[in-house]
Amino acid sequence: MRWNVLARLGLAVLLLFPTALLADTVQGRIMEISRLANTIQIRVPDQDPVVIRFDANTRFVEADGIEDLAGNDLVEVEYTPGRPATQIRKVVFGLPPGIEIDVREVLAILTGDEPYTLVDTRPRGPFLSGTIPSSMNSFTRVDEADFIATLPEDKDRLLVFYCGGSTCPYTGEAVEMAQNAGYTNIKGYQGGIPDWRRTQLPLHADPNWVADRLNPGHVIIDTRNPVDSALGHLPGAVAMPAANFEVLTERFIREDREAMLPRVSDRRAPIILYSDQHHSDDVLIAFRELSSWGYGRVAILRDGFEGWQAAGLPVEHDQIAYAIDYQRQLLPGEISPEEFAATDLTRDDLIVLDVRSDQEIADGVIAGAIHIPLEKVEDSLDRLDKSKEILAVCATGIRAEMVYRVLNAAGYNVRFLNEHIEVAEDGSVRVL
């Protein structure tokens, strides 16, 4: 009898609070944010990325709102599957009092007279692909003695540690280990790489790391004048003088167009710029312009072309290319632009799902497509036939990838186009 009562009480709880019992909490790093669709995509360890909506009722903790979040931030999200998140908490790692400095203070140290050691505490791979100039690398997730052995012997020397931003734990770990070892002059740049990028300050890529990536999956741009580029250049490089970037920026502003590097719509494309030296004006101009266009993986070749030659790394002397041939590796579920262009979008066994906003489709509706804005897809699954293949598209590919995650998890046969598109008045689609 007692068991039956408890069972009935349990059932009553389930009936009264069904969403509370189904609520979930995930922690991971932000991959993408769609402010148009109030949706984020999170990379969660050991499982597929999770797509979660937010709305006016979502509480933000350690952040002033979605505007205070960015790609690669670590967040903890409380949500019920299929519903907007109830809470999004930015996971922030603090530093001891008096330790933290900002980007202006870092610049003052780098340009001042006091000797310093600047330490990038991230793993080796991210360090090689793009680090703050003059940095050394010492990853904290090693034996503490090994970490301390990489630091200077002078315990009074100024040490500045940084990593991947306020949601990265390595800066705090480095500060603690250095303090325990008796170092007395320690600072932590908690803003780290994300803050440095936001201020459009240059990052340096290791020459040997670049030498291993002279392939179409990386964009290598020679910003020198064409005469110098023709005399010798990195294999696979494209000549694009710095003045070209400034001209393009002026055109984008004049024509009120989205800024885009020709033939590189992927904002996550790895781009390496070089000139004679890494501090040459032309390469710094190109870096500034590309950063302002929204490309998040731009770096300058450390030591420039002169250092490249001095290191005995490969040089080509034949005609340099003037058009970029970037070949991005397709993500799981992604359709190539070539296959998309050859696909009959009106096939009976195919559903083209346009997840752009209502405002966006006012300029053109894809012929034969079903239009469901991303934020409404989870509530509209009854409009999608599981017996058909679904091809998701949006203006840039970000929301299309998100809806792919949602539908794939729900058992649909779905792919997505990860490209910028333009829809004409007649309903035809052009990949930009």
GROMACS .gro file of C-alpha atoms in nm:
model
  432
    1MET     CA    1   0.000   0.000   0.000
    2ARG     CA    2   0.278   0.238   0.097
    3TRP     CA    3   0.459   0.160  -0.231
    4ASN     CA    4   0.141   0.227  -0.428
    5VAL     CA    5   0.101   0.563  -0.258
    6LEU     CA    6   0.460   0.656  -0.337
    7ALA     CA    7   0.415   0.544  -0.695
    8ARG     CA    8   0.102   0.753  -0.726
    9LEU     CA    9   0.287   1.049  -0.577
   10GLY     CA   10   0.570   1.000  -0.824
   11LEU     CA   11   0.323   0.990  -1.108
   12ALA     CA   12   0.161   1.305  -0.976
   13VAL     CA   13   0.498   1.482  -0.976
   14LEU     CA   14   0.559   1.370  -1.332
   15LEU     CA   15   0.220   1.502  -1.440
   16LEU     CA   16   0.262   1.830  -1.257
   17PHE     CA   17   0.622   1.902  -1.356
   18PRO     CA   18   0.697   1.717  -1.681
   19THR     CA   19   0.934   1.975  -1.825
   20ALA     CA   20   1.136   2.002  -1.504
   21LEU     CA   21   1.206   1.629  -1.510
   22LEU     CA   22   1.306   1.644  -1.876
   23ALA     CA   23   1.531   1.947  -1.830
   24ASP     CA   24   1.894   1.903  -1.929
   25THR     CA   25   2.221   2.084  -1.867
   26VAL     CA   26   2.506   2.087  -2.117
   27GLN     CA   27   2.845   2.251  -2.106
   28GLY     CA   28   3.052   2.322  -2.412
   29ARG     CA   29   3.207   2.587  -2.631
   30ILE     CA   30   3.006   2.803  -2.868
   31MET     CA   31   3.055   2.715  -3.232
   32GLU     CA   32   2.810   2.960  -3.387
   33ILE     CA   33   2.554   3.218  -3.281
   34SER     CA   34   2.258   3.317  -3.498
   35ARG     CA   35   2.113   3.637  -3.362
   36LEU     CA   36   1.858   3.640  -3.644
   37ALA     CA   37   1.717   3.310  -3.521
   38ASN     CA   38   1.803   3.343  -3.149
   39THR     CA   39   1.993   3.015  -3.166
   40ILE     CA   40   2.336   2.891  -3.060
   41GLN     CA   41   2.533   2.583  -3.157
   42ILE     CA   42   2.755   2.431  -2.888
   43ARG     CA   43   3.043   2.187  -2.921
   44VAL     CA   44   2.998   1.936  -2.638
   45PRO     CA   45   3.276   1.688  -2.551
   46ASP     CA   46   3.221   1.329  -2.666
   47GLN     CA   47   2.891   1.394  -2.845
   48ASP     CA   48   2.747   1.570  -3.148
   49PRO     CA   49   2.709   1.950  -3.132
   50VAL     CA   50   2.391   2.072  -2.963
   51VAL     CA   51   2.163   2.342  -3.107
   52ILE     CA   52   1.962   2.542  -2.854
   53ARG     CA   53   1.728   2.839  -2.887
   54PHE     CA   54   1.707   3.133  -2.650
   55ASP     CA   55   1.441   3.401  -2.606
   56ALA     CA   56   1.348   3.702  -2.394
   57ASN     CA   57   1.290   3.474  -2.094
   58THR     CA   58   1.635   3.317  -2.103
   59ARG     CA   59   1.851   3.422  -1.808
   60PHE     CA   60   2.212   3.512  -1.882
   61VAL     CA   61   2.465   3.466  -1.602
   62GLU     CA   62   2.817   3.617  -1.613
   63ALA     CA   63   2.710   3.782  -1.939
   64ASP     CA   64   2.498   4.088  -2.015
   65GLY     CA   65   2.313   3.901  -2.288
   66ILE     CA   66   2.386   3.721  -2.611
   67GLU     CA   67   2.589   4.023  -2.723
   68ASP     CA   68   2.840   3.940  -2.449
   69LEU     CA   69   2.903   3.592  -2.591
   70ALA     CA   70   3.125   3.493  -2.882
   71GLY     CA   71   3.258   3.192  -3.064
   72ASN     CA   72   3.460   2.948  -2.850
   73ASP     CA   73   3.324   3.087  -2.522
   74LEU     CA   74   3.259   2.814  -2.266
   75VAL     CA   75   2.894   2.812  -2.157
   76GLU     CA   76   2.666   2.600  -1.942
   77VAL     CA   77   2.309   2.586  -2.067
   78GLU     CA   78   1.997   2.472  -1.886
   79TYR     CA   79   1.718   2.380  -2.125
   80THR     CA   80   1.438   2.141  -2.206
   81PRO     CA   81   1.486   1.977  -2.549
   82GLY     CA   82   1.267   2.149  -2.806
   83ARG     CA   83   1.227   2.463  -2.595
   84PRO     CA   84   1.432   2.782  -2.549
   85ALA     CA   85   1.702   2.772  -2.285
   86THR     CA   86   1.602   2.877  -1.936
   87GLN     CA   87   1.958   2.984  -1.848
   88ILE     CA   88   2.288   3.039  -2.028
   89ARG     CA   89   2.586   3.083  -1.800
   90LYS     CA   90   2.922   3.200  -1.930
   91VAL     CA   91   3.183   2.993  -1.748
   92VAL     CA   92   3.449   3.243  -1.644
   93PHE     CA   93   3.781   3.163  -1.478
   94GLY     CA   94   3.898   3.443  -1.251
   95LEU     CA   95   4.246   3.555  -1.151
   96PRO     CA   96   4.380   3.660  -0.811
   97PRO     CA   97   4.346   4.031  -0.721
   98GLY     CA   98   4.601   4.259  -0.886
   99ILE     CA   99   4.699   4.007  -1.155
  100GLU     CA  100   4.465   4.079  -1.446
  101ILE     CA  101   4.564   4.330  -1.715
  102ASP     CA  102   4.385   4.444  -2.031
  103VAL     CA  103   4.497   4.476  -2.392
  104ARG     CA  104   4.625   4.832  -2.347
  105GLU     CA  105   4.846   4.723  -2.060
  106VAL     CA  106   4.975   4.431  -2.268
  107LEU     CA  107   5.066   4.669  -2.550
  108ALA     CA  108   5.243   4.896  -2.302
  109ILE     CA  109   5.450   4.601  -2.181
  110LEU     CA  110   5.533   4.489  -2.537
  111THR     CA  111   5.647   4.839  -2.635
  112GLY     CA  112   5.806   4.937  -2.301
  113ASP     CA  113   6.157   4.908  -2.164
  114GLU     CA  114   6.104   4.650  -1.889
  115PRO     CA  115   6.220   4.298  -1.982
  116TYR     CA  116   5.930   4.053  -1.996
  117THR     CA  117   5.836   3.699  -2.089
  118LEU     CA  118   5.502   3.660  -2.266
  119VAL     CA  119   5.363   3.307  -2.236
  120ASP     CA  120   5.088   3.155  -2.449
  121THR     CA  121   4.957   2.874  -2.226
  122ARG     CA  122   4.740   2.705  -2.491
  123PRO     CA  123   4.827   2.367  -2.646
  124ARG     CA  124   5.101   2.361  -2.908
  125GLY     CA  125   4.872   2.347  -3.214
  126PRO     CA  126   4.676   2.669  -3.151
  127PHE     CA  127   5.000   2.845  -3.053
  128LEU     CA  128   5.169   2.758  -3.383
  129SER     CA  129   4.870   2.864  -3.593
  130GLY     CA  130   4.846   3.213  -3.446
  131THR     CA  131   4.994   3.372  -3.134
  132ILE     CA  132   5.061   3.721  -2.999
  133PRO     CA  133   5.398   3.847  -3.128
  134SER     CA  134   5.702   3.768  -2.908
  135SER     CA  135   5.519   3.487  -2.724
  136MET     CA  136   5.673   3.162  -2.611
  137ASN     CA  137   5.457   2.853  -2.556
  138SER     CA  138   5.418   2.656  -2.234
  139PHE     CA  139   5.106   2.445  -2.196
  140THR     CA  140   4.984   2.411  -1.839
  141ARG     CA  141   4.841   2.060  -1.862
  142VAL     CA  142   5.180   1.897  -1.810
  143ASP     CA  143   5.378   1.807  -1.499
  144GLU     CA  144   5.414   2.124  -1.290
  145ALA     CA  145   5.791   2.087  -1.275
  146ASP     CA  146   5.809   2.065  -1.655
  147PHE     CA  147   5.599   2.380  -1.685
  148ILE     CA  148   5.816   2.577  -1.441
  149ALA     CA  149   6.131   2.458  -1.622
  150THR     CA  150   6.021   2.654  -1.931
  151LEU     CA  151   6.011   2.983  -1.739
  152PRO     CA  152   6.310   3.216  -1.688
  153GLU     CA  153   6.535   3.160  -1.386
  154ASP     CA  154   6.496   3.519  -1.263
  155LYS     CA  155   6.201   3.502  -1.021
  156ASP     CA  156   6.156   3.882  -1.037
  157ARG     CA  157   6.122   3.900  -1.416
  158LEU     CA  158   5.785   4.016  -1.544
  159LEU     CA  159   5.576   3.717  -1.659
  160VAL     CA  160   5.258   3.768  -1.863
  161PHE     CA  161   5.035   3.464  -1.916
  162TYR     CA  162   4.737   3.434  -2.151
  163CYS     CA  163   4.526   3.173  -2.331
  164GLY     CA  164   4.192   3.155  -2.512
  165GLY     CA  165   4.002   3.418  -2.315
  166SER     CA  166   3.813   3.445  -1.988
  167THR     CA  167   3.648   3.106  -2.038
  168CYS     CA  168   3.987   2.935  -2.076
  169PRO     CA  169   4.138   2.793  -1.752
  170TYR     CA  170   4.503   2.786  -1.856
  171THR     CA  171   4.592   3.146  -1.762
  172GLY     CA  172   4.476   3.096  -1.405
  173GLU     CA  173   4.655   2.761  -1.382
  174ALA     CA  174   4.979   2.920  -1.505
  175VAL     CA  175   4.952   3.208  -1.258
  176GLU     CA  176   4.899   2.968  -0.969
  177MET     CA  177   5.193   2.745  -1.064
  178ALA     CA  178   5.424   3.046  -1.108
  179GLN     CA  179   5.320   3.188  -0.771
  180ASN     CA  180   5.383   2.852  -0.604
  181ALA     CA  181   5.730   2.846  -0.761
  182GLY     CA  182   5.818   3.184  -0.609
  183TYR     CA  183   5.778   3.421  -0.905
  184THR     CA  184   5.694   3.769  -0.781
  185ASN     CA  185   5.606   3.977  -1.089
  186ILE     CA  186   5.313   3.802  -1.256
  187LYS     CA  187   5.034   3.932  -1.477
  188GLY     CA  188   4.748   3.757  -1.656
  189TYR     CA  189   4.589   3.881  -1.977
  190GLN     CA  190   4.250   3.719  -1.926
  191GLY     CA  191   4.104   3.857  -2.249
  192GLY     CA  192   4.360   3.649  -2.436
  193ILE     CA  193   4.344   3.562  -2.804
  194PRO     CA  194   3.972   3.651  -2.853
  195ASP     CA  195   4.022   4.001  -2.711
  196TRP     CA  196   4.342   4.047  -2.913
  197ARG     CA  197   4.155   3.952  -3.231
  198ARG     CA  198   3.864   4.182  -3.147
  199THR     CA  199   4.102   4.475  -3.140
  200GLN     CA  200   4.238   4.360  -3.479
  201LEU     CA  201   4.594   4.326  -3.354
  202PRO     CA  202   4.824   4.090  -3.550
  203LEU     CA  203   4.889   3.726  -3.472
  204HIS     CA  204   5.195   3.537  -3.593
  205ALA     CA  205   5.196   3.189  -3.749
  206ASP     CA  206   5.499   2.962  -3.717
  207PRO     CA  207   5.686   2.918  -4.051
  208ASN     CA  208   5.726   2.541  -4.015
  209TRP     CA  209   5.356   2.507  -3.928
  210VAL     CA  210   5.276   2.701  -4.248
  211ALA     CA  211   5.520   2.491  -4.452
  212ASP     CA  212   5.319   2.181  -4.362
  213ARG     CA  213   4.997   2.346  -4.486
  214LEU     CA  214   5.078   2.469  -4.835
  215ASN     CA  215   4.761   2.316  -4.975
  216PRO     CA  216   4.423   2.432  -5.112
  217GLY     CA  217   4.271   2.394  -4.765
  218HIS     CA  218   4.469   2.702  -4.654
  219VAL     CA  219   4.470   3.046  -4.815
  220ILE     CA  220   4.824   3.187  -4.852
  221ILE     CA  221   4.831   3.551  -4.964
  222ASP     CA  222   5.139   3.746  -5.074
  223THR     CA  223   5.068   4.113  -4.995
  224ARG     CA  224   5.381   4.252  -5.164
  225ASN     CA  225   5.379   4.430  -5.498
  226PRO     CA  226   5.333   4.192  -5.795
  227VAL     CA  227   5.689   4.242  -5.921
  228ASP     CA  228   5.842   4.115  -5.597
  229SER     CA  229   5.587   3.834  -5.575
  230ALA     CA  230   5.678   3.714  -5.924
  231LEU     CA  231   6.048   3.693  -5.837
  232GLY     CA  232   5.983   3.442  -5.558
  233HIS     CA  233   5.691   3.336  -5.343
  234LEU     CA  234   5.555   3.064  -5.116
  235PRO     CA  235   5.425   2.759  -5.307
  236GLY     CA  236   5.053   2.795  -5.369
  237ALA     CA  237   5.045   3.161  -5.270
  238VAL     CA  238   4.815   3.416  -5.435
  239ALA     CA  239   4.930   3.770  -5.512
  240MET     CA  240   4.700   4.029  -5.356
  241PRO     CA  241   4.871   4.359  -5.274
  242ALA     CA  242   4.754   4.543  -4.964
  243ALA     CA  243   4.598   4.822  -5.169
  244ASN     CA  244   4.350   4.568  -5.311
  245PHE     CA  245   4.209   4.507  -4.964
  246GLU     CA  246   4.149   4.877  -4.904
  247VAL     CA  247   3.982   4.914  -5.244
  248LEU     CA  248   3.753   4.619  -5.168
  249THR     CA  249   3.660   4.766  -4.829
  250GLU     CA  250   3.563   5.095  -4.994
  251ARG     CA  251   3.353   4.907  -5.251
  252PHE     CA  252   3.172   4.702  -4.988
  253ILE     CA  253   3.086   5.021  -4.798
  254ARG     CA  254   2.980   5.208  -5.112
  255GLU     CA  255   2.761   4.924  -5.238
  256ASP     CA  256   2.633   4.833  -4.889
  257ARG     CA  257   2.749   4.473  -4.941
  258GLU     CA  258   2.877   4.212  -4.703
  259ALA     CA  259   3.257   4.214  -4.704
  260MET     CA  260   3.401   3.895  -4.849
  261LEU     CA  261   3.737   3.776  -4.974
  262PRO     CA  262   3.692   3.666  -5.338
  263ARG     CA  263   3.607   3.293  -5.355
  264VAL     CA  264   3.633   3.251  -4.976
  265SER     CA  265   3.288   3.272  -4.819
  266ASP     CA  266   3.395   3.053  -4.525
  267ARG     CA  267   3.470   3.286  -4.231
  268ARG     CA  268   3.654   2.998  -4.061
  269ALA     CA  269   3.901   2.958  -4.347
  270PRO     CA  270   4.265   2.954  -4.229
  271ILE     CA  271   4.434   3.252  -4.396
  272ILE     CA  272   4.808   3.324  -4.381
  273LEU     CA  273   4.939   3.660  -4.497
  274TYR     CA  274   5.300   3.749  -4.564
  275SER     CA  275   5.529   4.023  -4.687
  276ASP     CA  276   5.907   4.069  -4.674
  277GLN     CA  277   5.890   4.100  -4.295
  278HIS     CA  278   5.610   4.035  -4.049
  279HIS     CA  279   5.600   4.402  -3.952
  280SER     CA  280   5.584   4.538  -4.309
  281ASP     CA  281   5.308   4.795  -4.357
  282ASP     CA  282   5.140   4.608  -4.643
  283VAL     CA  283   5.083   4.285  -4.449
  284LEU     CA  284   4.957   4.475  -4.144
  285ILE     CA  285   4.705   4.662  -4.362
  286ALA     CA  286   4.583   4.335  -4.516
  287PHE     CA  287   4.549   4.178  -4.171
  288ARG     CA  288   4.347   4.473  -4.044
  289GLU     CA  289   4.109   4.469  -4.340
  290LEU     CA  290   4.049   4.093  -4.334
  291SER     CA  291   3.989   4.102  -3.960
  292SER     CA  292   3.734   4.380  -4.005
  293TRP     CA  293   3.558   4.165  -4.267
  294GLY     CA  294   3.489   3.899  -4.005
  295TYR     CA  295   3.748   3.632  -4.088
  296GLY     CA  296   3.843   3.471  -3.758
  297ARG     CA  297   4.150   3.264  -3.847
  298VAL     CA  298   4.389   3.515  -4.004
  299ALA     CA  299   4.757   3.519  -3.912
  300ILE     CA  300   5.079   3.675  -4.039
  301LEU     CA  301   5.380   3.460  -4.128
  302ARG     CA  302   5.636   3.516  -3.853
  303ASP     CA  303   5.966   3.658  -3.987
  304GLY     CA  304   5.807   3.715  -4.328
  305PHE     CA  305   5.935   3.600  -4.665
  306GLU     CA  306   6.293   3.696  -4.578
  307GLY     CA  307   6.287   3.470  -4.274
  308TRP     CA  308   6.121   3.196  -4.479
  309GLN     CA  309   6.406   3.203  -4.729
  310ALA     CA  310   6.672   3.218  -4.457
  311ALA     CA  311   6.522   2.904  -4.299
  312GLY     CA  312   6.559   2.717  -4.629
  313LEU     CA  313   6.184   2.663  -4.668
  314PRO     CA  314   6.043   2.601  -5.019
  315VAL     CA  315   6.018   2.891  -5.264
  316GLU     CA  316   5.868   2.900  -5.611
  317HIS     CA  317   5.990   3.129  -5.889
  318ASP     CA  318   5.729   3.060  -6.154
  319GLN     CA  319   5.419   3.267  -6.229
  320ILE     CA  320   5.223   3.344  -5.913
  321ALA     CA  321   4.845   3.298  -5.910
  322TYR     CA  322   4.608   3.594  -5.885
  323ALA     CA  323   4.287   3.404  -5.806
  324ILE     CA  324   4.226   3.213  -5.482
  325ASP     CA  325   4.150   2.842  -5.516
  326TYR     CA  326   4.035   2.762  -5.163
  327GLN     CA  327   3.900   2.410  -5.118
  328ARG     CA  328   3.730   2.369  -4.786
  329GLN     CA  329   3.695   2.021  -4.637
  330LEU     CA  330   3.328   1.938  -4.618
  331LEU     CA  331   3.169   1.897  -4.276
  332PRO     CA  332   2.955   1.592  -4.191
  333GLY     CA  333   2.620   1.631  -4.367
  334GLU     CA  334   2.742   1.911  -4.595
  335ILE     CA  335   2.671   1.918  -4.968
  336SER     CA  336   2.940   2.065  -5.191
  337PRO     CA  337   2.854   2.380  -5.389
  338GLU     CA  338   2.923   2.188  -5.710
  339GLU     CA  339   2.676   1.912  -5.622
  340PHE     CA  340   2.422   2.169  -5.506
  341ALA     CA  341   2.448   2.356  -5.837
  342ALA     CA  342   2.390   2.029  -6.026
  343THR     CA  343   2.093   1.922  -5.811
  344ASP     CA  344   1.737   1.949  -5.940
  345LEU     CA  345   1.581   2.134  -5.648
  346THR     CA  346   1.229   2.054  -5.773
  347ARG     CA  347   1.267   1.673  -5.744
  348ASP     CA  348   0.966   1.500  -5.587
  349ASP     CA  349   1.185   1.309  -5.340
  350LEU     CA  350   1.363   1.623  -5.221
  351ILE     CA  351   1.259   1.896  -4.977
  352VAL     CA  352   1.452   2.221  -4.996
  353LEU     CA  353   1.419   2.374  -4.651
  354ASP     CA  354   1.485   2.749  -4.644
  355VAL     CA  355   1.550   2.852  -4.283
  356ARG     CA  356   1.608   3.222  -4.347
  357SER     CA  357   1.401   3.481  -4.165
  358ASP     CA  358   1.070   3.623  -4.291
  359GLN     CA  359   1.248   3.951  -4.366
  360GLU     CA  360   1.514   3.780  -4.576
  361ILE     CA  361   1.272   3.592  -4.802
  362ALA     CA  362   1.098   3.920  -4.888
  363ASP     CA  363   1.382   3.974  -5.139
  364GLY     CA  364   1.337   3.634  -5.302
  365VAL     CA  365   1.185   3.293  -5.229
  366ILE     CA  366   1.363   2.976  -5.342
  367ALA     CA  367   1.144   2.810  -5.605
  368GLY     CA  368   0.969   2.503  -5.461
  369ALA     CA  369   1.124   2.538  -5.115
  370ILE     CA  370   0.950   2.507  -4.780
  371HIS     CA  371   1.021   2.814  -4.574
  372ILE     CA  372   1.050   2.767  -4.197
  373PRO     CA  373   1.270   3.010  -4.002
  374LEU     CA  374   1.529   2.824  -3.795
  375GLU     CA  375   1.376   2.921  -3.463
  376LYS     CA  376   1.044   2.762  -3.567
  377VAL     CA  377   1.172   2.433  -3.711
  378GLU     CA  378   1.145   2.229  -3.389
  379ASP     CA  379   0.780   2.327  -3.359
  380SER     CA  380   0.708   2.249  -3.726
  381LEU     CA  381   0.844   1.897  -3.775
  382ASP     CA  382   0.500   1.778  -3.888
  383ARG     CA  383   0.553   1.979  -4.210
  384LEU     CA  384   0.857   1.769  -4.307
  385ASP     CA  385   0.821   1.428  -4.471
  386LYS     CA  386   1.071   1.179  -4.325
  387SER     CA  387   1.057   0.969  -4.639
  388LYS     CA  388   1.225   1.245  -4.840
  389GLU     CA  389   1.573   1.387  -4.839
  390ILE     CA  390   1.593   1.737  -4.690
  391LEU     CA  391   1.839   1.997  -4.811
  392ALA     CA  392   1.871   2.289  -4.569
  393VAL     CA  393   1.983   2.631  -4.689
  394CYS     CA  394   2.016   2.981  -4.545
  395ALA     CA  395   2.195   3.303  -4.639
  396THR     CA  396   2.541   3.204  -4.512
  397GLY     CA  397   2.533   2.835  -4.411
  398ILE     CA  398   2.542   2.894  -4.035
  399ARG     CA  399   2.171   2.839  -3.972
  400ALA     CA  400   2.159   2.561  -4.231
  401GLU     CA  401   2.422   2.371  -4.032
  402MET     CA  402   2.225   2.427  -3.713
  403VAL     CA  403   1.903   2.290  -3.860
  404TYR     CA  404   2.099   1.994  -3.993
  405ARG     CA  405   2.196   1.912  -3.632
  406VAL     CA  406   1.835   1.940  -3.517
  407LEU     CA  407   1.685   1.728  -3.795
  408ASN     CA  408   1.963   1.471  -3.799
  409ALA     CA  409   1.910   1.411  -3.426
  410ALA     CA  410   1.537   1.369  -3.495
  411GLY     CA  411   1.603   1.095  -3.752
  412TYR     CA  412   1.561   1.288  -4.078
  413ASN     CA  413   1.767   1.229  -4.391
  414VAL     CA  414   1.916   1.576  -4.415
  415ARG     CA  415   2.208   1.763  -4.563
  416PHE     CA  416   2.295   2.132  -4.569
  417LEU     CA  417   2.464   2.392  -4.788
  418ASN     CA  418   2.741   2.577  -4.605
  419GLU     CA  419   2.780   2.867  -4.846
  420HIS     CA  420   2.668   3.225  -4.896
  421ILE     CA  421   2.380   3.235  -5.143
  422GLU     CA  422   2.180   3.490  -5.337
  423VAL     CA  423   1.816   3.427  -5.426
  424ALA     CA  424   1.681   3.600  -5.736
  425GLU     CA  425   1.322   3.722  -5.784
  426ASP     CA  426   1.253   3.419  -6.009
  427GLY     CA  427   1.344   3.183  -5.723
  428SER     CA  428   1.678   3.070  -5.862
  429VAL     CA  429   1.974   3.031  -5.625
  430ARG     CA  430   2.330   3.143  -5.688
  431VAL     CA  431   2.622   3.037  -5.466
  432LEU     CA  432   2.846   3.339  -5.412
   0.00000   0.00000   0.00000
